[in-house]
mmCIF file of C-alpha atoms in Angstrom:
data_model
loop_
_atom_site.group_PDB
_atom_site.id
_atom_site.type_symbol
_atom_site.label_atom_id
_atom_site.label_comp_id
_atom_site.label_asym_id
_atom_site.label_seq_id
_atom_site.Cartn_x
_atom_site.Cartn_y
_atom_site.Cartn_z
ATOM 1 C CA MET P 1 -172.881 38.294 107.732
ATOM 2 C CA GLY P 2 -172.556 39.371 103.515
ATOM 3 C CA SER P 3 -174.620 42.129 103.255
ATOM 4 C CA ILE P 4 -177.733 41.342 101.490
ATOM 5 C CA PRO P 5 -177.603 42.261 97.893
ATOM 6 C CA THR P 6 -179.872 45.353 96.960
ATOM 7 C CA GLU P 7 -180.129 43.815 92.793
ATOM 8 C CA SER P 8 -181.581 40.626 91.475
ATOM 9 C CA LEU P 9 -178.271 38.012 90.128
ATOM 10 C CA PHE P 10 -180.231 38.256 86.986
ATOM 11 C CA SER P 11 -180.375 42.119 86.620
ATOM 12 C CA GLU P 12 -177.692 41.557 84.034
ATOM 13 C CA LEU P 13 -179.218 39.516 81.278
ATOM 14 C CA SER P 14 -180.516 41.010 77.946
ATOM 15 C CA ASP P 15 -183.911 41.849 77.123
ATOM 16 C CA ILE P 16 -185.682 38.492 74.809
ATOM 17 C CA PRO P 17 -188.126 39.713 73.248
ATOM 18 C CA LEU P 18 -191.850 37.388 73.069
ATOM 19 C CA ASP P 19 -191.629 35.187 70.249
ATOM 20 C CA SER P 20 -193.325 36.908 67.203
ATOM 21 C CA HIS P 21 -195.480 34.347 66.637
ATOM 22 C CA TYR P 22 -196.931 35.085 70.404
ATOM 23 C CA ALA P 23 -196.691 38.645 70.133
ATOM 24 C CA LEU P 24 -198.669 38.069 67.177
ATOM 25 C CA LYS P 25 -201.513 36.963 69.384
ATOM 26 C CA GLU P 26 -201.326 39.260 72.185
ATOM 27 C CA GLU P 27 -201.050 41.988 69.415
ATOM 28 C CA PHE P 28 -204.337 40.601 67.976
ATOM 29 C CA SER P 29 -205.904 40.175 70.976
ATOM 30 C CA ALA P 30 -205.358 43.797 72.393
ATOM 31 C CA ASP P 31 -206.569 45.425 68.506
ATOM 32 C CA PRO P 32 -210.408 46.698 69.293
ATOM 33 C CA ALA P 33 -211.906 46.586 66.317
ATOM 34 C CA PRO P 34 -214.722 44.548 65.683
ATOM 35 C CA LYS P 35 -213.876 42.838 62.157
ATOM 36 C CA LYS P 36 -210.334 41.705 62.366
ATOM 37 C CA VAL P 37 -208.579 38.364 61.207
ATOM 38 C CA ILE P 38 -205.156 36.806 62.070
ATOM 39 C CA LEU P 39 -203.324 34.777 59.833
ATOM 40 C CA GLY P 40 -200.369 33.222 62.482
ATOM 41 C CA SER P 41 -199.994 30.640 64.087
ATOM 42 C CA GLY P 42 -200.389 27.252 61.884
ATOM 43 C CA ILE P 43 -203.337 26.028 63.202
ATOM 44 C CA TYR P 44 -206.199 24.342 61.181
ATOM 45 C CA ARG P 45 -209.699 25.987 60.952
ATOM 46 C CA ASP P 46 -212.442 24.800 59.685
ATOM 47 C CA GLY P 47 -215.097 27.154 56.705
ATOM 48 C CA ASN P 48 -216.201 28.931 60.269
ATOM 49 C CA GLY P 49 -212.514 30.236 61.776
ATOM 50 C CA MET P 50 -212.885 27.961 65.002
ATOM 51 C CA PRO P 51 -210.930 24.705 65.665
ATOM 52 C CA TRP P 52 -211.953 20.938 64.131
ATOM 53 C CA VAL P 53 -211.669 18.235 66.114
ATOM 54 C CA LEU P 54 -211.202 15.606 63.804
ATOM 55 C CA PRO P 55 -214.653 12.897 63.341
ATOM 56 C CA THR P 56 -211.726 10.115 64.179
ATOM 57 C CA VAL P 57 -210.307 11.460 66.823
ATOM 58 C CA LYS P 58 -213.595 11.895 68.931
ATOM 59 C CA GLU P 59 -214.044 7.715 67.505
ATOM 60 C CA ALA P 60 -211.029 7.209 68.796
ATOM 61 C CA GLU P 61 -211.261 8.928 72.424
ATOM 62 C CA ASP P 62 -214.407 6.939 72.168
ATOM 63 C CA ILE P 63 -212.691 3.963 72.277
ATOM 64 C CA VAL P 64 -209.659 4.731 74.509
ATOM 65 C CA ASP P 65 -212.146 6.418 77.454
ATOM 66 C CA ASN P 66 -214.761 3.311 76.906
ATOM 67 C CA ILE P 67 -211.768 0.788 77.345
ATOM 68 C CA GLY P 68 -211.319 1.918 80.691
ATOM 69 C CA ASP P 69 -207.815 1.264 80.885
ATOM 70 C CA PRO P 70 -206.439 0.832 84.453
ATOM 71 C CA GLY P 71 -202.935 1.665 83.766
ATOM 72 C CA ARG P 72 -204.206 4.831 81.364
ATOM 73 C CA TYR P 73 -202.099 7.115 84.118
ATOM 74 C CA ASP P 74 -199.206 4.798 84.407
ATOM 75 C CA TYR P 75 -195.354 6.126 83.108
ATOM 76 C CA LEU P 76 -194.738 5.246 79.906
ATOM 77 C CA GLN P 77 -191.042 3.683 79.099
ATOM 78 C CA ILE P 78 -188.188 6.419 78.043
ATOM 79 C CA ALA P 79 -188.582 4.917 74.607
ATOM 80 C CA GLY P 80 -192.660 5.849 74.910
ATOM 81 C CA SER P 81 -195.499 3.622 73.511
ATOM 82 C CA ALA P 82 -193.678 1.085 71.572
ATOM 83 C CA ALA P 83 -197.583 0.394 69.761
ATOM 84 C CA PHE P 84 -197.333 4.089 69.308
ATOM 85 C CA TYR P 85 -193.856 4.733 67.436
ATOM 86 C CA THR P 86 -193.715 1.381 65.557
ATOM 87 C CA ALA P 87 -196.760 2.916 63.474
ATOM 88 C CA ALA P 88 -195.769 5.950 63.603
ATOM 89 C CA ARG P 89 -192.919 4.985 61.982
ATOM 90 C CA ASP P 90 -194.733 2.348 58.881
ATOM 91 C CA LEU P 91 -196.581 5.581 58.256
ATOM 92 C CA LEU P 92 -193.286 7.993 57.642
ATOM 93 C CA PHE P 93 -190.867 5.442 56.291
ATOM 94 C CA GLY P 94 -193.316 2.689 54.508
ATOM 95 C CA ARG P 95 -193.047 -0.799 55.157
ATOM 96 C CA VAL P 96 -188.723 -0.827 55.407
ATOM 97 C CA ASP P 97 -188.644 -4.675 56.679
ATOM 98 C CA THR P 98 -184.659 -5.069 55.354
ATOM 99 C CA LYS P 99 -184.093 -1.845 57.854
ATOM 100 C CA VAL P 100 -185.965 -2.117 60.271
ATOM 101 C CA GLU P 101 -183.692 -3.673 62.336
ATOM 102 C CA SER P 102 -181.335 0.190 61.817
ATOM 103 C CA ILE P 103 -184.079 2.638 62.422
ATOM 104 C CA VAL P 104 -184.367 4.002 66.500
ATOM 105 C CA SER P 105 -187.575 4.847 66.907
ATOM 106 C CA VAL P 106 -188.624 6.879 70.423
ATOM 107 C CA GLN P 107 -191.675 8.884 70.783
ATOM 108 C CA ALA P 108 -191.185 12.549 71.750
ATOM 109 C CA VAL P 109 -193.020 15.891 72.782
ATOM 110 C CA SER P 110 -194.641 16.227 69.198
ATOM 111 C CA GLY P 111 -192.373 17.628 66.475
ATOM 112 C CA THR P 112 -190.640 20.028 68.466
ATOM 113 C CA GLY P 113 -189.571 17.942 71.034
ATOM 114 C CA ALA P 114 -187.822 15.323 68.149
ATOM 115 C CA ASN P 115 -186.179 18.327 66.961
ATOM 116 C CA SER P 116 -184.522 19.065 69.900
ATOM 117 C CA LEU P 117 -184.347 15.433 70.899
ATOM 118 C CA GLY P 118 -182.510 15.276 67.490
ATOM 119 C CA ALA P 119 -180.060 18.076 67.568
ATOM 120 C CA ARG P 120 -179.275 16.963 70.950
ATOM 121 C CA PHE P 121 -177.811 13.376 69.744
ATOM 122 C CA LEU P 122 -176.028 14.934 66.536
ATOM 123 C CA SER P 123 -174.855 17.617 68.148
ATOM 124 C CA GLU P 124 -173.314 15.648 70.874
ATOM 125 C CA SER P 125 -172.611 12.200 68.500
ATOM 126 C CA LEU P 126 -171.316 14.431 65.177
ATOM 127 C CA LYS P 127 -169.927 17.247 66.224
ATOM 128 C CA PRO P 128 -171.107 19.115 63.238
ATOM 129 C CA SER P 129 -169.218 22.305 62.631
ATOM 130 C CA ALA P 130 -172.997 23.330 61.272
ATOM 131 C CA VAL P 131 -176.393 22.576 60.779
ATOM 132 C CA TRP P 132 -177.747 24.173 57.172
ATOM 133 C CA LEU P 133 -181.166 25.922 57.736
ATOM 134 C CA SER P 134 -183.008 26.493 54.769
ATOM 135 C CA ASN P 135 -183.605 30.511 54.418
ATOM 136 C CA PRO P 136 -186.454 30.826 55.629
ATOM 137 C CA SER P 137 -186.803 28.373 58.122
ATOM 138 C CA TRP P 138 -189.735 27.472 60.581
ATOM 139 C CA VAL P 139 -188.779 30.075 63.372
ATOM 140 C CA ASN P 140 -187.943 27.233 66.166
ATOM 141 C CA HIS P 141 -184.991 25.523 64.177
ATOM 142 C CA ALA P 142 -182.661 28.168 64.916
ATOM 143 C CA ASN P 143 -183.216 28.494 68.177
ATOM 144 C CA ILE P 144 -183.373 24.588 68.661
ATOM 145 C CA TRP P 145 -179.946 24.204 67.290
ATOM 146 C CA SER P 146 -178.804 27.524 68.679
ATOM 147 C CA LEU P 147 -179.253 25.315 72.509
ATOM 148 C CA VAL P 148 -177.411 22.849 71.888
ATOM 149 C CA GLY P 149 -173.946 25.009 70.672
ATOM 150 C CA VAL P 150 -174.514 24.310 67.178
ATOM 151 C CA GLU P 151 -173.665 26.927 64.996
ATOM 152 C CA VAL P 152 -175.767 27.753 62.313
ATOM 153 C CA LYS P 153 -175.812 28.568 58.547
ATOM 154 C CA TYR P 154 -178.792 28.755 55.573
ATOM 155 C CA TYR P 155 -178.752 27.573 51.942
ATOM 156 C CA PRO P 156 -180.772 29.984 49.516
ATOM 157 C CA TYR P 157 -184.491 28.807 49.347
ATOM 158 C CA TRP P 158 -187.071 31.715 48.394
ATOM 159 C CA ASP P 159 -186.474 33.817 45.360
ATOM 160 C CA ALA P 160 -188.091 36.729 46.667
ATOM 161 C CA GLU P 161 -188.600 38.180 43.472
ATOM 162 C CA LYS P 162 -189.850 35.542 41.696
ATOM 163 C CA ARG P 163 -191.606 34.391 44.856
ATOM 164 C CA LEU P 164 -190.476 30.409 44.157
ATOM 165 C CA LEU P 165 -188.200 27.842 44.988
ATOM 166 C CA ASP P 166 -183.767 29.089 44.086
ATOM 167 C CA PHE P 167 -182.915 25.733 43.370
ATOM 168 C CA GLU P 168 -179.624 27.031 41.587
ATOM 169 C CA ASN P 169 -178.162 28.804 44.097
ATOM 170 C CA MET P 170 -179.051 26.053 46.690
ATOM 171 C CA ILE P 171 -177.708 23.555 45.361
ATOM 172 C CA LYS P 172 -174.042 26.272 44.591
ATOM 173 C CA THR P 173 -174.631 27.272 48.625
ATOM 174 C CA LEU P 174 -174.386 23.121 49.843
ATOM 175 C CA GLU P 175 -171.583 22.416 46.953
ATOM 176 C CA SER P 176 -168.958 24.816 47.998
ATOM 177 C CA HIS P 177 -169.807 26.054 51.689
ATOM 178 C CA THR P 178 -170.937 22.434 53.455
ATOM 179 C CA LYS P 179 -168.305 19.789 55.322
ATOM 180 C CA PRO P 180 -168.726 16.845 55.818
ATOM 181 C CA GLY P 181 -170.599 15.744 58.644
ATOM 182 C CA ASP P 182 -172.320 18.722 58.603
ATOM 183 C CA VAL P 183 -176.093 18.394 59.374
ATOM 184 C CA ILE P 184 -179.095 19.358 56.919
ATOM 185 C CA VAL P 185 -182.514 20.422 57.857
ATOM 186 C CA LEU P 186 -184.398 19.358 54.717
ATOM 187 C CA HIS P 187 -188.315 20.262 55.280
ATOM 188 C CA GLY P 188 -190.302 16.696 54.097
ATOM 189 C CA CYS P 189 -193.233 18.846 52.790
ATOM 190 C CA ALA P 190 -195.138 22.419 52.888
ATOM 191 C CA HIS P 191 -192.676 24.088 53.382
ATOM 192 C CA ASN P 192 -192.823 26.090 56.183
ATOM 193 C CA PRO P 193 -192.603 29.565 55.683
ATOM 194 C CA THR P 194 -192.903 29.681 51.915
ATOM 195 C CA GLY P 195 -195.781 26.146 50.927
ATOM 196 C CA VAL P 196 -192.622 25.953 48.033
ATOM 197 C CA ASP P 197 -191.016 21.861 47.695
ATOM 198 C CA PRO P 198 -188.914 20.981 45.626
ATOM 199 C CA THR P 199 -189.154 18.562 42.548
ATOM 200 C CA LYS P 200 -188.861 15.385 42.798
ATOM 201 C CA ASP P 201 -186.450 15.535 40.567
ATOM 202 C CA GLN P 202 -184.658 18.332 42.326
ATOM 203 C CA TRP P 203 -185.176 16.243 46.053
ATOM 204 C CA LYS P 204 -183.148 13.547 44.150
ATOM 205 C CA THR P 205 -180.437 16.294 43.077
ATOM 206 C CA ILE P 206 -180.257 17.772 46.496
ATOM 207 C CA ALA P 207 -179.454 13.707 48.208
ATOM 208 C CA ASP P 208 -176.802 13.587 45.888
ATOM 209 C CA VAL P 209 -175.072 16.013 47.291
ATOM 210 C CA CYS P 210 -175.646 14.931 50.490
ATOM 211 C CA GLN P 211 -173.782 12.005 49.542
ATOM 212 C CA ARG P 212 -171.887 13.841 47.636
ATOM 213 C CA ARG P 213 -170.826 16.066 50.560
ATOM 214 C CA GLY P 214 -170.475 13.793 53.413
ATOM 215 C CA LEU P 215 -174.010 15.848 54.980
ATOM 216 C CA PHE P 216 -176.404 14.502 57.839
ATOM 217 C CA PRO P 217 -179.959 15.070 56.505
ATOM 218 C CA PHE P 218 -182.562 15.487 58.926
ATOM 219 C CA PHE P 219 -185.874 15.754 57.760
ATOM 220 C CA ASP P 220 -188.888 17.786 59.970
ATOM 221 C CA ASN P 221 -191.846 16.144 59.053
ATOM 222 C CA ALA P 222 -194.903 18.390 60.975
ATOM 223 C CA TYR P 223 -197.343 18.076 57.618
ATOM 224 C CA GLN P 224 -197.616 14.262 56.027
ATOM 225 C CA GLY P 225 -201.566 13.447 54.090
ATOM 226 C CA PHE P 226 -201.779 17.120 55.351
ATOM 227 C CA ALA P 227 -199.895 19.022 52.724
ATOM 228 C CA SER P 228 -201.234 16.681 49.105
ATOM 229 C CA GLY P 229 -203.719 14.771 51.543
ATOM 230 C CA ASP P 230 -202.066 12.165 50.086
ATOM 231 C CA LEU P 231 -200.072 10.380 53.197
ATOM 232 C CA ASP P 232 -197.109 7.973 50.197
ATOM 233 C CA GLU P 233 -197.425 11.730 48.832
ATOM 234 C CA ASP P 234 -196.672 14.077 51.098
ATOM 235 C CA ALA P 235 -194.114 10.817 52.236
ATOM 236 C CA TRP P 236 -191.550 10.497 49.043
ATOM 237 C CA ALA P 237 -188.722 12.706 49.736
ATOM 238 C CA LEU P 238 -188.168 11.160 53.030
ATOM 239 C CA ARG P 239 -188.530 7.513 51.431
ATOM 240 C CA HIS P 240 -185.903 8.716 48.405
ATOM 241 C CA PHE P 241 -183.407 9.216 50.846
ATOM 242 C CA ALA P 242 -184.041 6.545 53.252
ATOM 243 C CA GLY P 243 -183.922 3.723 50.055
ATOM 244 C CA ARG P 244 -180.597 5.375 48.634
ATOM 245 C CA GLU P 245 -177.606 3.154 49.479
ATOM 246 C CA ASN P 246 -175.731 3.156 53.118
ATOM 247 C CA MET P 247 -177.785 7.127 53.597
ATOM 248 C CA GLU P 248 -178.227 7.528 57.096
ATOM 249 C CA LEU P 249 -180.435 9.570 58.372
ATOM 250 C CA ALA P 250 -183.182 11.327 61.300
ATOM 251 C CA ALA P 251 -186.345 12.143 60.906
ATOM 252 C CA ALA P 252 -188.271 14.508 63.629
ATOM 253 C CA GLN P 253 -192.070 13.650 63.326
ATOM 254 C CA SER P 254 -195.189 15.514 64.513
ATOM 255 C CA PHE P 255 -199.709 14.360 64.496
ATOM 256 C CA SER P 256 -199.918 18.247 65.671
ATOM 257 C CA LYS P 257 -201.566 19.006 62.358
ATOM 258 C CA ASN P 258 -202.282 16.312 60.876
ATOM 259 C CA MET P 259 -204.520 14.558 63.770
ATOM 260 C CA GLY P 260 -205.206 18.265 64.790
ATOM 261 C CA LEU P 261 -203.920 17.063 68.555
ATOM 262 C CA TYR P 262 -202.012 20.111 68.781
ATOM 263 C CA GLY P 263 -201.639 20.303 72.354
ATOM 264 C CA GLU P 264 -201.538 16.803 72.982
ATOM 265 C CA ARG P 265 -197.524 17.173 71.752
ATOM 266 C CA VAL P 266 -197.541 13.803 70.318
ATOM 267 C CA GLY P 267 -194.901 13.452 68.502
ATOM 268 C CA ALA P 268 -191.309 10.461 67.034
ATOM 269 C CA LEU P 269 -187.845 10.745 66.741
ATOM 270 C CA HIS P 270 -186.706 8.337 64.181
ATOM 271 C CA ILE P 271 -182.788 7.626 63.199
ATOM 272 C CA LEU P 272 -181.936 5.699 60.036
ATOM 273 C CA THR P 273 -178.731 3.826 60.655
ATOM 274 C CA ALA P 274 -176.414 2.013 58.482
ATOM 275 C CA SER P 275 -176.369 -1.240 60.840
ATOM 276 C CA PRO P 276 -178.615 -2.967 63.687
ATOM 277 C CA ASP P 277 -175.160 -2.948 65.677
ATOM 278 C CA ALA P 278 -174.932 1.052 65.071
ATOM 279 C CA ALA P 279 -178.587 1.481 65.883
ATOM 280 C CA SER P 280 -178.223 -0.474 69.030
ATOM 281 C CA LYS P 281 -175.398 2.104 70.413
ATOM 282 C CA VAL P 282 -177.638 5.174 68.922
ATOM 283 C CA LYS P 283 -180.571 3.717 71.189
ATOM 284 C CA GLY P 284 -178.265 4.316 74.095
ATOM 285 C CA HIS P 285 -177.726 7.640 73.792
ATOM 286 C CA VAL P 286 -180.941 8.528 72.758
ATOM 287 C CA LEU P 287 -182.833 7.267 75.827
ATOM 288 C CA ARG P 288 -180.183 8.810 77.921
ATOM 289 C CA ILE P 289 -180.566 12.594 76.742
ATOM 290 C CA GLN P 290 -184.417 11.839 76.729
ATOM 291 C CA ARG P 291 -184.358 10.015 80.158
ATOM 292 C CA GLY P 292 -182.458 13.242 81.234
ATOM 293 C CA GLN P 293 -184.793 15.756 79.617
ATOM 294 C CA VAL P 294 -188.469 14.151 80.444
ATOM 295 C CA SER P 295 -188.085 10.871 81.502
ATOM 296 C CA GLN P 296 -190.662 9.978 79.520
ATOM 297 C CA PRO P 297 -193.551 10.991 77.154
ATOM 298 C CA PRO P 298 -197.547 11.635 77.516
ATOM 299 C CA ARG P 299 -199.618 8.390 76.919
ATOM 300 C CA ARG P 300 -202.899 9.965 76.105
ATOM 301 C CA GLY P 301 -202.370 11.962 72.828
ATOM 302 C CA ALA P 302 -199.803 8.951 71.348
ATOM 303 C CA THR P 303 -202.815 6.324 72.342
ATOM 304 C CA LEU P 304 -205.494 8.187 70.268
ATOM 305 C CA ALA P 305 -203.080 8.707 68.265
ATOM 306 C CA THR P 306 -202.245 4.803 68.165
ATOM 307 C CA THR P 307 -206.185 3.510 67.987
ATOM 308 C CA ILE P 308 -206.734 5.742 64.791
ATOM 309 C CA LEU P 309 -203.506 4.362 62.863
ATOM 310 C CA THR P 310 -203.526 0.383 63.883
ATOM 311 C CA ASN P 311 -207.637 -0.001 63.441
ATOM 312 C CA GLY P 312 -208.122 -0.431 59.940
ATOM 313 C CA LYS P 313 -211.368 0.911 59.572
ATOM 314 C CA LEU P 314 -210.557 4.573 61.847
ATOM 315 C CA PHE P 315 -207.630 4.722 59.615
ATOM 316 C CA GLN P 316 -209.509 4.745 56.885
ATOM 317 C CA LYS P 317 -212.427 7.405 57.868
ATOM 318 C CA TRP P 318 -208.835 9.125 58.716
ATOM 319 C CA LEU P 319 -207.522 9.612 54.795
ATOM 320 C CA LEU P 320 -210.955 10.682 54.519
ATOM 321 C CA ASP P 321 -210.293 13.497 57.036
ATOM 322 C CA LEU P 322 -206.875 14.614 55.355
ATOM 323 C CA ARG P 323 -208.573 14.883 52.105
ATOM 324 C CA GLU P 324 -211.519 17.522 53.878
ATOM 325 C CA MET P 325 -208.982 18.594 55.579
ATOM 326 C CA SER P 326 -206.243 19.688 52.394
ATOM 327 C CA SER P 327 -209.144 20.066 50.190
ATOM 328 C CA ARG P 328 -210.065 23.467 52.279
ATOM 329 C CA ILE P 329 -206.628 24.532 52.343
ATOM 330 C CA LYS P 330 -206.742 24.377 48.220
ATOM 331 C CA ASP P 331 -210.050 26.001 48.378
ATOM 332 C CA MET P 332 -208.852 28.763 49.808
ATOM 333 C CA ARG P 333 -206.108 29.807 48.092
ATOM 334 C CA LYS P 334 -208.033 29.650 44.957
ATOM 335 C CA ALA P 335 -210.657 31.938 46.622
ATOM 336 C CA LEU P 336 -207.500 34.685 47.750
ATOM 337 C CA HIS P 337 -205.760 33.998 44.475
ATOM 338 C CA ASP P 338 -209.150 34.986 42.615
ATOM 339 C CA GLU P 339 -210.497 37.727 44.914
ATOM 340 C CA LEU P 340 -207.518 39.498 44.521
ATOM 341 C CA VAL P 341 -206.709 39.168 40.100
ATOM 342 C CA ALA P 342 -210.685 40.094 40.369
ATOM 343 C CA LEU P 343 -209.983 43.569 42.045
ATOM 344 C CA GLY P 344 -207.183 43.567 39.708
ATOM 345 C CA THR P 345 -204.463 44.164 42.961
ATOM 346 C CA PRO P 346 -201.148 44.905 40.889
ATOM 347 C CA GLY P 347 -198.512 41.697 40.613
ATOM 348 C CA ASP P 348 -198.688 38.271 39.923
ATOM 349 C CA TRP P 349 -200.055 36.233 42.601
ATOM 350 C CA GLY P 350 -199.895 32.764 41.102
ATOM 351 C CA HIS P 351 -197.950 31.270 44.148
ATOM 352 C CA ILE P 352 -200.377 31.201 45.914
ATOM 353 C CA LEU P 353 -201.958 27.932 44.060
ATOM 354 C CA THR P 354 -198.588 26.533 43.452
ATOM 355 C CA GLN P 355 -197.521 26.292 46.874
ATOM 356 C CA ILE P 356 -198.422 23.486 49.381
ATOM 357 C CA GLY P 357 -200.120 23.187 52.776
ATOM 358 C CA MET P 358 -200.937 25.219 55.487
ATOM 359 C CA PHE P 359 -198.333 28.514 54.861
ATOM 360 C CA SER P 360 -198.280 31.129 51.908
ATOM 361 C CA TYR P 361 -195.618 33.272 51.935
ATOM 362 C CA THR P 362 -197.427 36.015 50.133
ATOM 363 C CA GLY P 363 -194.359 38.286 49.186
ATOM 364 C CA LEU P 364 -195.160 41.274 50.938
ATOM 365 C CA SER P 365 -193.261 43.540 52.230
ATOM 366 C CA PRO P 366 -192.835 44.605 55.751
ATOM 367 C CA ALA P 367 -194.036 47.857 55.346
ATOM 368 C CA GLN P 368 -197.138 46.518 53.645
ATOM 369 C CA VAL P 369 -197.777 43.895 56.418
ATOM 370 C CA GLU P 370 -197.762 46.929 58.705
ATOM 371 C CA HIS P 371 -200.522 48.521 57.090
ATOM 372 C CA LEU P 372 -202.523 45.093 57.259
ATOM 373 C CA ARG P 373 -202.457 45.528 60.667
ATOM 374 C CA SER P 374 -203.042 48.691 61.258
ATOM 375 C CA GLU P 375 -205.576 49.705 58.440
ATOM 376 C CA GLY P 376 -206.723 46.858 58.013
ATOM 377 C CA HIS P 377 -206.682 44.863 61.139
ATOM 378 C CA VAL P 378 -205.741 41.690 59.017
ATOM 379 C CA TYR P 379 -202.638 40.450 61.452
ATOM 380 C CA ILE P 380 -199.566 38.266 59.938
ATOM 381 C CA LEU P 381 -196.016 37.952 60.641
ATOM 382 C CA ALA P 382 -193.654 40.597 59.115
ATOM 383 C CA SER P 383 -192.247 37.853 56.997
ATOM 384 C CA GLY P 384 -195.340 38.097 54.776
ATOM 385 C CA ARG P 385 -196.517 34.256 55.595
ATOM 386 C CA ILE P 386 -200.446 33.690 56.081
ATOM 387 C CA SER P 387 -201.317 30.687 57.800
ATOM 388 C CA VAL P 388 -204.088 29.863 54.718
ATOM 389 C CA PRO P 389 -206.153 27.798 56.743
ATOM 390 C CA GLY P 390 -207.134 31.292 58.760
ATOM 391 C CA LEU P 391 -209.001 31.854 55.661
ATOM 392 C CA ASN P 392 -212.778 31.179 55.777
ATOM 393 C CA PRO P 393 -215.840 32.046 53.385
ATOM 394 C CA GLY P 394 -216.571 35.038 55.444
ATOM 395 C CA ASN P 395 -213.112 36.743 55.640
ATOM 396 C CA VAL P 396 -211.745 35.977 52.756
ATOM 397 C CA LYS P 397 -212.963 39.073 50.526
ATOM 398 C CA TYR P 398 -212.244 41.367 53.301
ATOM 399 C CA VAL P 399 -208.256 40.159 53.895
ATOM 400 C CA ALA P 400 -208.361 40.502 50.043
ATOM 401 C CA ALA P 401 -209.506 43.884 50.026
ATOM 402 C CA ALA P 402 -206.679 44.617 52.784
ATOM 403 C CA ILE P 403 -203.940 43.178 50.843
ATOM 404 C CA ASP P 404 -205.286 45.525 47.572
ATOM 405 C CA LYS P 405 -204.766 48.370 49.357
ATOM 406 C CA ALA P 406 -201.789 48.188 50.813
ATOM 407 C CA VAL P 407 -200.201 47.287 47.839
ATOM 408 C CA ARG P 408 -201.616 49.881 46.098
ATOM 409 C CA GLY P 409 -200.767 52.443 48.465
ATOM 410 C CA GLY P 410 -197.245 52.235 47.210
ATOM 411 C CA LEU P 411 -195.661 50.764 49.783
ATOM 412 C CA ALA P 412 -192.387 49.071 49.759
#
C-alpha cells in the first residue's frame, strides 16, 4: 500500500480573494458603527432603504399560486419556457416578424447565465482571438470569458479626468487593434459601472466599426426599462444593430433589476443569425452546452415574468413600476448632487446628473473611498462606483457630508 498523503492535493492552489462586492458586504456587516451606509451591490431599494417587491410581481404571484398548476414543479425543456423566452425576445428586439426565424432564444440562469452560455458557445464556434470589454466593465465579464479560455482585452471607455465617455479613443482602439471574428461586449443601456452611455449617433458609429472590422457584438441587457423608464428607449441600441443588413449578434437579458426578481435568476440568451438554417445549427449547439451546464433552467421566476409580459393589464402596471423605480433613482442623483453643491464640495459633480441607471462613477480615488469607509462608514467599491438606489432621504445628507470630508481631506 502507498503512504497516506500528509498534505491536501489542493495545497498548491493559489489564494483567490473574495469577489470585491461580497468582500464589501462582509466589511460593512462587521462594522459596529451605529450609523453606516452601503452603496455597493446593484439592488434596488425603496425610499426607506428596504428591498422593494414590485406590486406587479405580487399580483403575478397571486395569479400563479391561484392556478395551482400540477406541473409547476416539473422539469422545463432544455431551452426553458418557450412562452417566457418568446415574450422576452419580443420585449428586447421588438416585433421582428421578418427575422424571427433567424433568432435563437433560450431561457438562462439570469444575466450571468446568459453571458456564460453565450461566451461558451461563441468561444467554441467563432474561436475569437480576443473578447473586447469596456474599461471598466461589469466585474464578472472578464471572469466569464477567462473561464472559457478567450483572451480578454479592453477598449477605452471612461475618461477619468473629464468624467465622461472616452469615445474617440474607444473608436481608435477598435479600428486599429481588433481582428475579424473578435467578440465585443456592449452594454445595451445604463453602462455598469459608469452610468455613461453612448449617444445614438455614437452607437451608429460603433455599429459601423463592428461591420467594417468583422466584430461580433454581444449585448448585455440588464436594465431595460430600469434606466430611462422607457422599454423601447433602453432597447434602441440593440435594435439598431439588429436592424442592419447581415448583422449577426448575441444578447444576454436579465429580469433581476427591472422586475426585482434577483433571487429567482430569470434571464435569456438570444442569438441573431443571418438565416433560419444558421439559427437551427446554432440552437443545437447552444442546447448541448445548456444540457451539460444546468440541464434545464428554473421554472417559477420565468412563470412570474411570463405572466407579467403576457397579461395586458399587468404589463401596463409594470410600466408604472418601472417609471417609479427609474424616477426615484433620478431623484436620488439630483439629491446627492445638490447636497454636494450646497456643501461646496471641491470639484464638478455634474456628471452624477448626466449618468443614467443604477450606478454612478463618482470619480473618487481609492484613497478617498478608504476615507469614506474608515471615517464616514460609507461603503462603496474602490473604483468609486456607487449604487444610487442605496441612497434615500434618510441617508443622502450623511453620504454627501462623508464625501465632502474625504475630498477636502486632500486625499488623491
